[in-house]
mmCIF file of C-alpha atoms in Angstrom:
data_model
loop_
_atom_site.group_PDB
_atom_site.id
_atom_site.type_symbol
_atom_site.label_atom_id
_atom_site.label_comp_id
_atom_site.label_asym_id
_atom_site.label_seq_id
_atom_site.Cartn_x
_atom_site.Cartn_y
_atom_site.Cartn_z
ATOM 1 C CA UNK A 1 -101.062 64.563 54.048
ATOM 2 C CA UNK A 2 -99.758 66.908 51.357
ATOM 3 C CA UNK A 3 -102.006 69.042 49.175
ATOM 4 C CA UNK A 4 -104.035 66.765 46.860
ATOM 5 C CA UNK A 5 -102.646 66.093 43.409
ATOM 6 C CA UNK A 6 -104.644 67.331 40.483
ATOM 7 C CA UNK A 7 -104.715 63.763 39.149
ATOM 8 C CA UNK A 8 -103.544 60.327 40.163
ATOM 9 C CA UNK A 9 -102.967 58.134 37.120
ATOM 10 C CA UNK A 10 -103.257 54.441 37.934
ATOM 11 C CA UNK A 11 -101.478 52.351 35.330
ATOM 12 C CA UNK A 12 -98.413 53.076 33.192
ATOM 13 C CA UNK A 13 -99.389 51.476 29.928
ATOM 14 C CA UNK A 14 -99.877 53.407 26.679
ATOM 15 C CA UNK A 15 -103.076 55.098 27.918
ATOM 16 C CA UNK A 16 -101.746 56.111 31.322
ATOM 17 C CA UNK A 17 -98.397 57.380 30.082
ATOM 18 C CA UNK A 18 -99.973 59.368 27.242
ATOM 19 C CA UNK A 19 -102.329 61.010 29.713
ATOM 20 C CA UNK A 20 -99.423 61.747 32.058
ATOM 21 C CA UNK A 21 -97.499 63.526 29.300
ATOM 22 C CA UNK A 22 -100.519 65.664 28.436
ATOM 23 C CA UNK A 23 -101.324 66.494 32.059
ATOM 24 C CA UNK A 24 -97.721 67.432 32.844
ATOM 25 C CA UNK A 25 -97.667 69.755 29.858
ATOM 26 C CA UNK A 26 -100.895 71.313 31.167
ATOM 27 C CA UNK A 27 -98.941 72.102 34.367
ATOM 28 C CA UNK A 28 -101.106 69.754 36.419
ATOM 29 C CA UNK A 29 -99.686 68.121 39.546
ATOM 30 C CA UNK A 30 -99.803 64.373 38.958
ATOM 31 C CA UNK A 31 -98.383 61.026 39.984
ATOM 32 C CA UNK A 32 -98.431 57.744 38.070
ATOM 33 C CA UNK A 33 -98.675 54.517 40.061
ATOM 34 C CA UNK A 34 -98.020 51.288 38.188
ATOM 35 C CA UNK A 35 -98.231 47.644 39.240
ATOM 36 C CA UNK A 36 -95.977 46.544 36.371
ATOM 37 C CA UNK A 37 -98.449 44.346 34.477
ATOM 38 C CA UNK A 38 -99.059 46.234 31.239
ATOM 39 C CA UNK A 39 -100.027 43.884 28.414
ATOM 40 C CA UNK A 40 -98.055 46.090 26.037
ATOM 41 C CA UNK A 41 -94.855 44.916 27.727
ATOM 42 C CA UNK A 42 -95.606 41.363 26.557
ATOM 43 C CA UNK A 43 -95.539 42.279 22.863
ATOM 44 C CA UNK A 44 -92.303 40.921 21.324
ATOM 45 C CA UNK A 45 -92.474 43.457 18.496
ATOM 46 C CA UNK A 46 -95.444 45.464 17.285
ATOM 47 C CA UNK A 47 -95.517 46.239 13.574
ATOM 48 C CA UNK A 48 -98.860 48.029 13.273
ATOM 49 C CA UNK A 49 -98.141 50.938 15.605
ATOM 50 C CA UNK A 50 -97.446 53.813 13.244
ATOM 51 C CA UNK A 51 -94.098 55.598 13.259
ATOM 52 C CA UNK A 52 -91.803 52.610 13.820
ATOM 53 C CA UNK A 53 -90.670 51.025 10.538
ATOM 54 C CA UNK A 54 -89.478 47.526 11.328
ATOM 55 C CA UNK A 55 -91.609 47.486 14.476
ATOM 56 C CA UNK A 56 -90.759 48.077 18.117
ATOM 57 C CA UNK A 57 -90.857 45.771 21.167
ATOM 58 C CA UNK A 58 -93.637 46.646 23.577
ATOM 59 C CA UNK A 59 -91.232 47.013 26.490
ATOM 60 C CA UNK A 60 -89.093 49.471 24.517
ATOM 61 C CA UNK A 61 -92.124 51.522 23.521
ATOM 62 C CA UNK A 62 -93.201 51.797 27.158
ATOM 63 C CA UNK A 63 -89.699 52.815 28.234
ATOM 64 C CA UNK A 64 -89.589 55.515 25.564
ATOM 65 C CA UNK A 65 -92.920 56.820 26.779
ATOM 66 C CA UNK A 66 -91.636 56.864 30.365
ATOM 67 C CA UNK A 67 -88.544 58.734 29.255
ATOM 68 C CA UNK A 68 -90.654 61.268 27.405
ATOM 69 C CA UNK A 69 -92.933 61.735 30.419
ATOM 70 C CA UNK A 70 -89.877 62.222 32.643
ATOM 71 C CA UNK A 71 -88.805 65.161 30.456
ATOM 72 C CA UNK A 72 -91.826 66.996 31.885
ATOM 73 C CA UNK A 73 -91.270 65.916 35.463
ATOM 74 C CA UNK A 74 -93.609 62.930 35.583
ATOM 75 C CA UNK A 75 -92.795 60.428 38.302
ATOM 76 C CA UNK A 76 -93.838 56.779 38.021
ATOM 77 C CA UNK A 77 -94.115 54.964 41.339
ATOM 78 C CA UNK A 78 -94.158 51.168 41.481
ATOM 79 C CA UNK A 79 -97.046 49.832 43.503
ATOM 80 C CA UNK A 80 -100.488 48.286 43.467
ATOM 81 C CA UNK A 81 -103.445 50.464 44.418
ATOM 82 C CA UNK A 82 -105.926 48.246 46.237
ATOM 83 C CA UNK A 83 -108.452 50.759 47.539
ATOM 84 C CA UNK A 84 -109.929 54.141 46.625
ATOM 85 C CA UNK A 85 -111.951 56.261 49.023
ATOM 86 C CA UNK A 86 -113.914 59.373 48.212
ATOM 87 C CA UNK A 87 -113.569 62.341 50.532
ATOM 88 C CA UNK A 88 -115.510 65.609 50.299
ATOM 89 C CA UNK A 89 -113.638 67.031 47.321
ATOM 90 C CA UNK A 90 -110.885 64.527 46.579
ATOM 91 C CA UNK A 91 -109.938 60.860 46.608
ATOM 92 C CA UNK A 92 -107.549 58.865 48.786
ATOM 93 C CA UNK A 93 -105.716 55.976 47.127
ATOM 94 C CA UNK A 94 -104.141 53.269 49.248
ATOM 95 C CA UNK A 95 -101.579 50.799 48.005
ATOM 96 C CA UNK A 96 -98.425 48.884 48.822
ATOM 97 C CA UNK A 97 -96.385 51.736 47.380
ATOM 98 C CA UNK A 98 -97.868 54.428 49.594
ATOM 99 C CA UNK A 99 -100.907 56.635 49.995
ATOM 100 C CA UNK A 100 -101.985 59.450 47.683
ATOM 101 C CA UNK A 101 -104.588 62.193 47.729
ATOM 102 C CA UNK A 102 -105.918 63.494 44.404
ATOM 103 C CA UNK A 103 -108.722 65.653 43.079
ATOM 104 C CA UNK A 104 -109.269 63.318 40.134
ATOM 105 C CA UNK A 105 -108.438 59.720 39.265
ATOM 106 C CA UNK A 106 -107.585 58.304 35.854
ATOM 107 C CA UNK A 107 -107.892 54.532 35.685
ATOM 108 C CA UNK A 108 -105.678 53.060 32.982
ATOM 109 C CA UNK A 109 -105.447 49.652 34.626
ATOM 110 C CA UNK A 110 -106.111 47.502 31.560
ATOM 111 C CA UNK A 111 -107.013 43.825 31.567
ATOM 112 C CA UNK A 112 -105.378 40.479 32.330
ATOM 113 C CA UNK A 113 -105.563 37.715 29.722
ATOM 114 C CA UNK A 114 -106.731 34.321 30.913
ATOM 115 C CA UNK A 115 -103.830 32.009 30.113
ATOM 116 C CA UNK A 116 -103.982 28.440 28.880
ATOM 117 C CA UNK A 117 -102.477 25.683 30.949
ATOM 118 C CA UNK A 118 -98.734 26.047 30.448
ATOM 119 C CA UNK A 119 -95.688 26.241 32.685
ATOM 120 C CA UNK A 120 -94.878 29.887 33.566
ATOM 121 C CA UNK A 121 -91.326 29.681 32.252
ATOM 122 C CA UNK A 122 -92.568 28.095 29.021
ATOM 123 C CA UNK A 123 -95.216 30.791 28.658
ATOM 124 C CA UNK A 124 -92.645 33.593 28.788
ATOM 125 C CA UNK A 125 -90.405 31.978 26.162
ATOM 126 C CA UNK A 126 -93.350 31.062 23.907
ATOM 127 C CA UNK A 127 -94.614 34.655 23.926
ATOM 128 C CA UNK A 128 -91.138 36.007 23.219
ATOM 129 C CA UNK A 129 -90.766 33.671 20.226
ATOM 130 C CA UNK A 130 -94.219 34.434 18.855
ATOM 131 C CA UNK A 131 -95.403 30.877 19.406
ATOM 132 C CA UNK A 132 -98.083 32.070 21.820
ATOM 133 C CA UNK A 133 -99.970 35.217 20.850
ATOM 134 C CA UNK A 134 -102.901 37.075 22.376
ATOM 135 C CA UNK A 135 -103.903 39.698 19.812
ATOM 136 C CA UNK A 136 -104.785 38.645 16.245
ATOM 137 C CA UNK A 137 -105.434 42.272 15.270
ATOM 138 C CA UNK A 138 -101.909 43.169 16.425
ATOM 139 C CA UNK A 139 -99.942 40.350 14.860
ATOM 140 C CA UNK A 140 -102.144 38.172 12.669
ATOM 141 C CA UNK A 141 -100.116 39.369 9.696
ATOM 142 C CA UNK A 142 -97.014 37.732 11.194
ATOM 143 C CA UNK A 143 -98.642 34.267 11.044
ATOM 144 C CA UNK A 144 -99.576 34.444 7.379
ATOM 145 C CA UNK A 145 -99.725 30.916 5.896
ATOM 146 C CA UNK A 146 -98.687 29.347 9.231
ATOM 147 C CA UNK A 147 -100.378 26.539 11.165
ATOM 148 C CA UNK A 148 -102.583 28.357 13.659
ATOM 149 C CA UNK A 149 -104.472 27.017 16.666
ATOM 150 C CA UNK A 150 -107.136 28.980 18.519
ATOM 151 C CA UNK A 151 -107.839 27.781 22.055
ATOM 152 C CA UNK A 152 -111.437 28.503 22.949
ATOM 153 C CA UNK A 153 -115.065 27.910 22.104
ATOM 154 C CA UNK A 154 -118.411 29.673 22.066
ATOM 155 C CA UNK A 155 -118.667 33.031 20.288
ATOM 156 C CA UNK A 156 -115.256 34.301 21.405
ATOM 157 C CA UNK A 157 -113.414 31.290 20.015
ATOM 158 C CA UNK A 158 -115.534 31.279 16.868
ATOM 159 C CA UNK A 159 -114.868 34.964 16.159
ATOM 160 C CA UNK A 160 -111.131 34.677 16.703
ATOM 161 C CA UNK A 161 -110.804 31.601 14.490
ATOM 162 C CA UNK A 162 -112.782 33.129 11.626
ATOM 163 C CA UNK A 163 -110.794 36.373 11.926
ATOM 164 C CA UNK A 164 -107.481 34.510 11.639
ATOM 165 C CA UNK A 165 -108.729 32.534 8.653
ATOM 166 C CA UNK A 166 -107.938 35.519 6.408
ATOM 167 C CA UNK A 167 -104.242 34.985 7.180
ATOM 168 C CA UNK A 168 -103.977 31.223 6.764
ATOM 169 C CA UNK A 169 -105.788 28.241 5.296
ATOM 170 C CA UNK A 170 -104.670 26.133 8.250
ATOM 171 C CA UNK A 171 -106.646 27.210 11.305
ATOM 172 C CA UNK A 172 -107.846 24.853 14.034
ATOM 173 C CA UNK A 173 -110.303 25.757 16.801
ATOM 174 C CA UNK A 174 -109.688 23.683 19.927
ATOM 175 C CA UNK A 175 -111.866 23.630 23.035
ATOM 176 C CA UNK A 176 -109.452 23.730 25.959
ATOM 177 C CA UNK A 177 -111.659 22.178 28.651
ATOM 178 C CA UNK A 178 -113.802 19.580 26.885
ATOM 179 C CA UNK A 179 -116.410 19.414 24.155
ATOM 180 C CA UNK A 180 -117.102 22.520 22.080
ATOM 181 C CA UNK A 181 -120.065 24.735 22.902
ATOM 182 C CA UNK A 182 -120.905 26.028 19.435
ATOM 183 C CA UNK A 183 -124.224 26.684 17.752
ATOM 184 C CA UNK A 184 -125.140 24.775 14.605
ATOM 185 C CA UNK A 185 -124.774 27.996 12.627
ATOM 186 C CA UNK A 186 -121.253 28.570 14.014
ATOM 187 C CA UNK A 187 -120.253 25.013 13.170
ATOM 188 C CA UNK A 188 -121.582 25.402 9.632
ATOM 189 C CA UNK A 189 -119.629 28.637 9.122
ATOM 190 C CA UNK A 190 -116.426 27.107 10.500
ATOM 191 C CA UNK A 191 -116.791 24.119 8.195
ATOM 192 C CA UNK A 192 -117.506 26.391 5.239
ATOM 193 C CA UNK A 193 -114.316 28.359 6.004
ATOM 194 C CA UNK A 194 -112.275 25.172 6.231
ATOM 195 C CA UNK A 195 -111.508 25.644 9.947
ATOM 196 C CA UNK A 196 -110.926 22.385 11.768
ATOM 197 C CA UNK A 197 -112.855 21.820 15.014
ATOM 198 C CA UNK A 198 -111.285 19.750 17.800
ATOM 199 C CA UNK A 199 -112.719 18.912 21.204
ATOM 200 C CA UNK A 200 -110.607 19.000 24.352
ATOM 201 C CA UNK A 201 -109.637 18.781 27.057
ATOM 202 C CA UNK A 202 -106.100 19.916 26.303
ATOM 203 C CA UNK A 203 -103.078 18.854 28.230
ATOM 204 C CA UNK A 204 -100.640 21.623 29.250
ATOM 205 C CA UNK A 205 -99.078 23.246 26.195
ATOM 206 C CA UNK A 206 -95.486 22.351 25.364
ATOM 207 C CA UNK A 207 -92.803 23.760 23.086
ATOM 208 C CA UNK A 208 -90.708 21.720 20.702
ATOM 209 C CA UNK A 209 -88.117 23.542 18.621
ATOM 210 C CA UNK A 210 -90.053 26.387 16.953
ATOM 211 C CA UNK A 211 -93.522 24.900 17.391
ATOM 212 C CA UNK A 212 -96.195 24.518 20.051
ATOM 213 C CA UNK A 213 -97.556 21.092 20.866
ATOM 214 C CA UNK A 214 -101.190 20.640 21.868
ATOM 215 C CA UNK A 215 -102.402 17.249 23.027
ATOM 216 C CA UNK A 216 -106.119 16.468 22.944
ATOM 217 C CA UNK A 217 -108.080 13.164 23.104
ATOM 218 C CA UNK A 218 -107.642 12.924 19.332
ATOM 219 C CA UNK A 219 -103.855 12.995 19.612
ATOM 220 C CA UNK A 220 -100.848 15.312 19.519
ATOM 221 C CA UNK A 221 -100.766 18.263 17.127
ATOM 222 C CA UNK A 222 -98.059 20.781 16.244
ATOM 223 C CA UNK A 223 -98.694 24.449 15.463
ATOM 224 C CA UNK A 224 -96.585 27.438 14.485
ATOM 225 C CA UNK A 225 -98.638 29.807 16.671
ATOM 226 C CA UNK A 226 -101.370 29.432 19.270
ATOM 227 C CA UNK A 227 -103.940 32.118 20.084
ATOM 228 C CA UNK A 228 -105.762 31.662 23.411
ATOM 229 C CA UNK A 229 -109.335 32.961 23.162
ATOM 230 C CA UNK A 230 -110.146 32.361 26.810
ATOM 231 C CA UNK A 231 -111.355 35.803 27.793
ATOM 232 C CA UNK A 232 -109.800 38.243 30.229
ATOM 233 C CA UNK A 233 -110.236 39.845 33.631
ATOM 234 C CA UNK A 234 -111.045 43.560 33.507
ATOM 235 C CA UNK A 235 -109.139 45.571 36.125
ATOM 236 C CA UNK A 236 -112.052 47.849 36.929
ATOM 237 C CA UNK A 237 -112.648 46.862 40.556
ATOM 238 C CA UNK A 238 -111.397 50.174 41.967
ATOM 239 C CA UNK A 239 -114.004 52.140 40.038
ATOM 240 C CA UNK A 240 -116.732 49.557 40.624
ATOM 241 C CA UNK A 241 -116.209 49.867 44.376
ATOM 242 C CA UNK A 242 -116.965 53.590 44.022
ATOM 243 C CA UNK A 243 -120.183 52.807 42.177
ATOM 244 C CA UNK A 244 -119.062 53.265 38.577
ATOM 245 C CA UNK A 245 -121.236 51.763 35.865
ATOM 246 C CA UNK A 246 -119.795 48.925 33.813
ATOM 247 C CA UNK A 247 -120.750 46.334 31.224
ATOM 248 C CA UNK A 248 -121.623 42.776 32.225
ATOM 249 C CA UNK A 249 -118.006 41.708 31.769
ATOM 250 C CA UNK A 250 -116.642 44.603 33.837
ATOM 251 C CA UNK A 251 -115.573 47.163 31.213
ATOM 252 C CA UNK A 252 -116.139 50.689 32.498
ATOM 253 C CA UNK A 253 -118.828 52.730 30.785
ATOM 254 C CA UNK A 254 -117.668 56.220 29.836
ATOM 255 C CA UNK A 255 -118.976 59.238 27.987
ATOM 256 C CA UNK A 256 -117.349 60.682 24.868
ATOM 257 C CA UNK A 257 -114.775 62.460 27.037
ATOM 258 C CA UNK A 258 -113.646 59.420 29.082
ATOM 259 C CA UNK A 259 -115.664 60.329 32.183
ATOM 260 C CA UNK A 260 -117.074 57.409 34.165
ATOM 261 C CA UNK A 261 -120.400 57.659 35.978
ATOM 262 C CA UNK A 262 -118.507 58.672 39.154
ATOM 263 C CA UNK A 263 -117.660 62.368 39.181
ATOM 264 C CA UNK A 264 -113.906 62.898 39.193
ATOM 265 C CA UNK A 265 -113.079 59.390 37.959
ATOM 266 C CA UNK A 266 -111.975 58.908 34.361
ATOM 267 C CA UNK A 267 -110.896 55.814 32.443
ATOM 268 C CA UNK A 268 -108.860 55.061 29.322
ATOM 269 C CA UNK A 269 -107.394 52.071 27.558
ATOM 270 C CA UNK A 270 -108.372 48.415 27.722
ATOM 271 C CA UNK A 271 -110.324 48.858 30.982
ATOM 272 C CA UNK A 272 -112.894 50.635 28.796
ATOM 273 C CA UNK A 273 -115.075 48.835 26.275
ATOM 274 C CA UNK A 274 -113.547 49.258 22.832
ATOM 275 C CA UNK A 275 -110.723 48.250 20.537
ATOM 276 C CA UNK A 276 -107.781 46.913 22.551
ATOM 277 C CA UNK A 277 -105.013 48.569 20.556
ATOM 278 C CA UNK A 278 -102.052 50.743 21.565
ATOM 279 C CA UNK A 279 -103.050 53.576 19.242
ATOM 280 C CA UNK A 280 -106.613 53.555 20.543
ATOM 281 C CA UNK A 281 -105.458 53.560 24.164
ATOM 282 C CA UNK A 282 -103.114 56.471 23.518
ATOM 283 C CA UNK A 283 -105.910 58.444 21.875
ATOM 284 C CA UNK A 284 -108.168 57.830 24.854
ATOM 285 C CA UNK A 285 -105.366 58.885 27.182
ATOM 286 C CA UNK A 286 -105.074 62.207 25.369
ATOM 287 C CA UNK A 287 -108.836 62.770 25.473
ATOM 288 C CA UNK A 288 -109.001 61.891 29.173
ATOM 289 C CA UNK A 289 -106.135 64.218 30.089
ATOM 290 C CA UNK A 290 -107.651 67.129 28.202
ATOM 291 C CA UNK A 291 -111.033 66.504 29.807
ATOM 292 C CA UNK A 292 -109.464 66.371 33.266
ATOM 293 C CA UNK A 293 -107.669 69.673 32.633
ATOM 294 C CA UNK A 294 -110.872 71.323 31.418
ATOM 295 C CA UNK A 295 -113.013 69.943 34.240
ATOM 296 C CA UNK A 296 -110.518 71.120 36.842
ATOM 297 C CA UNK A 297 -110.451 74.563 35.217
ATOM 298 C CA UNK A 298 -114.182 74.920 35.852
ATOM 299 C CA UNK A 299 -113.618 74.824 39.610
ATOM 300 C CA UNK A 300 -110.140 76.354 39.829
ATOM 301 C CA UNK A 301 -109.330 79.988 39.129
ATOM 302 C CA UNK A 302 -105.573 79.590 39.307
ATOM 303 C CA UNK A 303 -102.902 79.161 36.733
ATOM 304 C CA UNK A 304 -100.922 76.133 37.933
ATOM 305 C CA UNK A 305 -97.661 77.450 36.587
ATOM 306 C CA UNK A 306 -97.687 80.738 38.501
ATOM 307 C CA UNK A 307 -100.245 79.889 41.222
ATOM 308 C CA UNK A 308 -101.805 83.348 40.901
ATOM 309 C CA UNK A 309 -105.333 84.371 39.891
ATOM 310 C CA UNK A 310 -105.591 84.731 36.126
ATOM 311 C CA UNK A 311 -108.624 85.188 33.924
ATOM 312 C CA UNK A 312 -110.271 81.891 33.142
ATOM 313 C CA UNK A 313 -113.438 82.241 31.022
ATOM 314 C CA UNK A 314 -114.726 78.970 32.473
ATOM 315 C CA UNK A 315 -114.481 80.219 36.069
ATOM 316 C CA UNK A 316 -117.673 82.093 37.099
ATOM 317 C CA UNK A 317 -116.012 83.844 40.062
ATOM 318 C CA UNK A 318 -113.223 85.450 38.016
ATOM 319 C CA UNK A 319 -115.540 86.131 35.103
ATOM 320 C CA UNK A 320 -117.794 88.135 37.437
ATOM 321 C CA UNK A 321 -114.738 90.006 38.775
ATOM 322 C CA UNK A 322 -113.584 90.780 35.242
ATOM 323 C CA UNK A 323 -116.943 92.189 34.190
ATOM 324 C CA UNK A 324 -117.389 94.229 37.362
ATOM 325 C CA UNK A 325 -114.015 95.975 37.226
ATOM 326 C CA UNK A 326 -113.043 95.887 33.567
ATOM 327 C CA UNK A 327 -116.295 95.881 31.658
ATOM 328 C CA UNK A 328 -117.955 93.107 29.648
ATOM 329 C CA UNK A 329 -115.920 91.731 26.721
#
């Protein structure tokens, strides 16, 4: 196997690609491996990501980031990493796209939304048309004064419905699998806000013209946009298998510099507990990359660009050499 990479970045969403750009510009040896499931690619057009008047499709934003990373020599390999092993001073990653050895790992694997019952081909078209949406913070503004349905119950469904109420007077909370599981206090607040409450179960969602149709025991209803609030699956299993600490729902626990509880493993983006937003993920990617560079510098006394010993104030061995032969500074 070749000399270990300085960092293997797993995931080419906003967090992973931002980190890759930083690391490449720090002259670190890296590789990005991506399974091709970034949630950002599903966004028809984001309007709240700064710097793009008129908005930008998520797929175009990701391609621009890939192009920018390529300017600094970053390679993105398609593949799914299914296992990480820790060796004495590095990690081995195994996947369908190959095998990689790296001194550090950055997990930017994100999450997978739990989808409502809907035909796959219908789902893709509904998302593209903005009839099915997954992020009210991202695009709630675009459904101002529209007929909105939130699929879900319990606290998650309650929170999403009340959040969307600031955009429209016509919000309906529908339990997808049966009767609602709401507290009396939640029901009172929904009623006070004028949010309609409907029990399920729901039949598979359908499209008709520019609307979504939801059928429940109370009948057929038409909505301009539907927001599933059905939770998500956190893609943290690689880190968990190494013993990383996580929340009850699987989000990785990190310190203020994106380090997980496993030395040498870092995390950024939606796989970490926090605000699931592109700008936030990119910020975490930058923090993680800088931390990785600094942590590697503590154990490496070499300038990666020239591969020759150079003074590094963080490296005890070279600092001792500098003092011994050149005097304390």
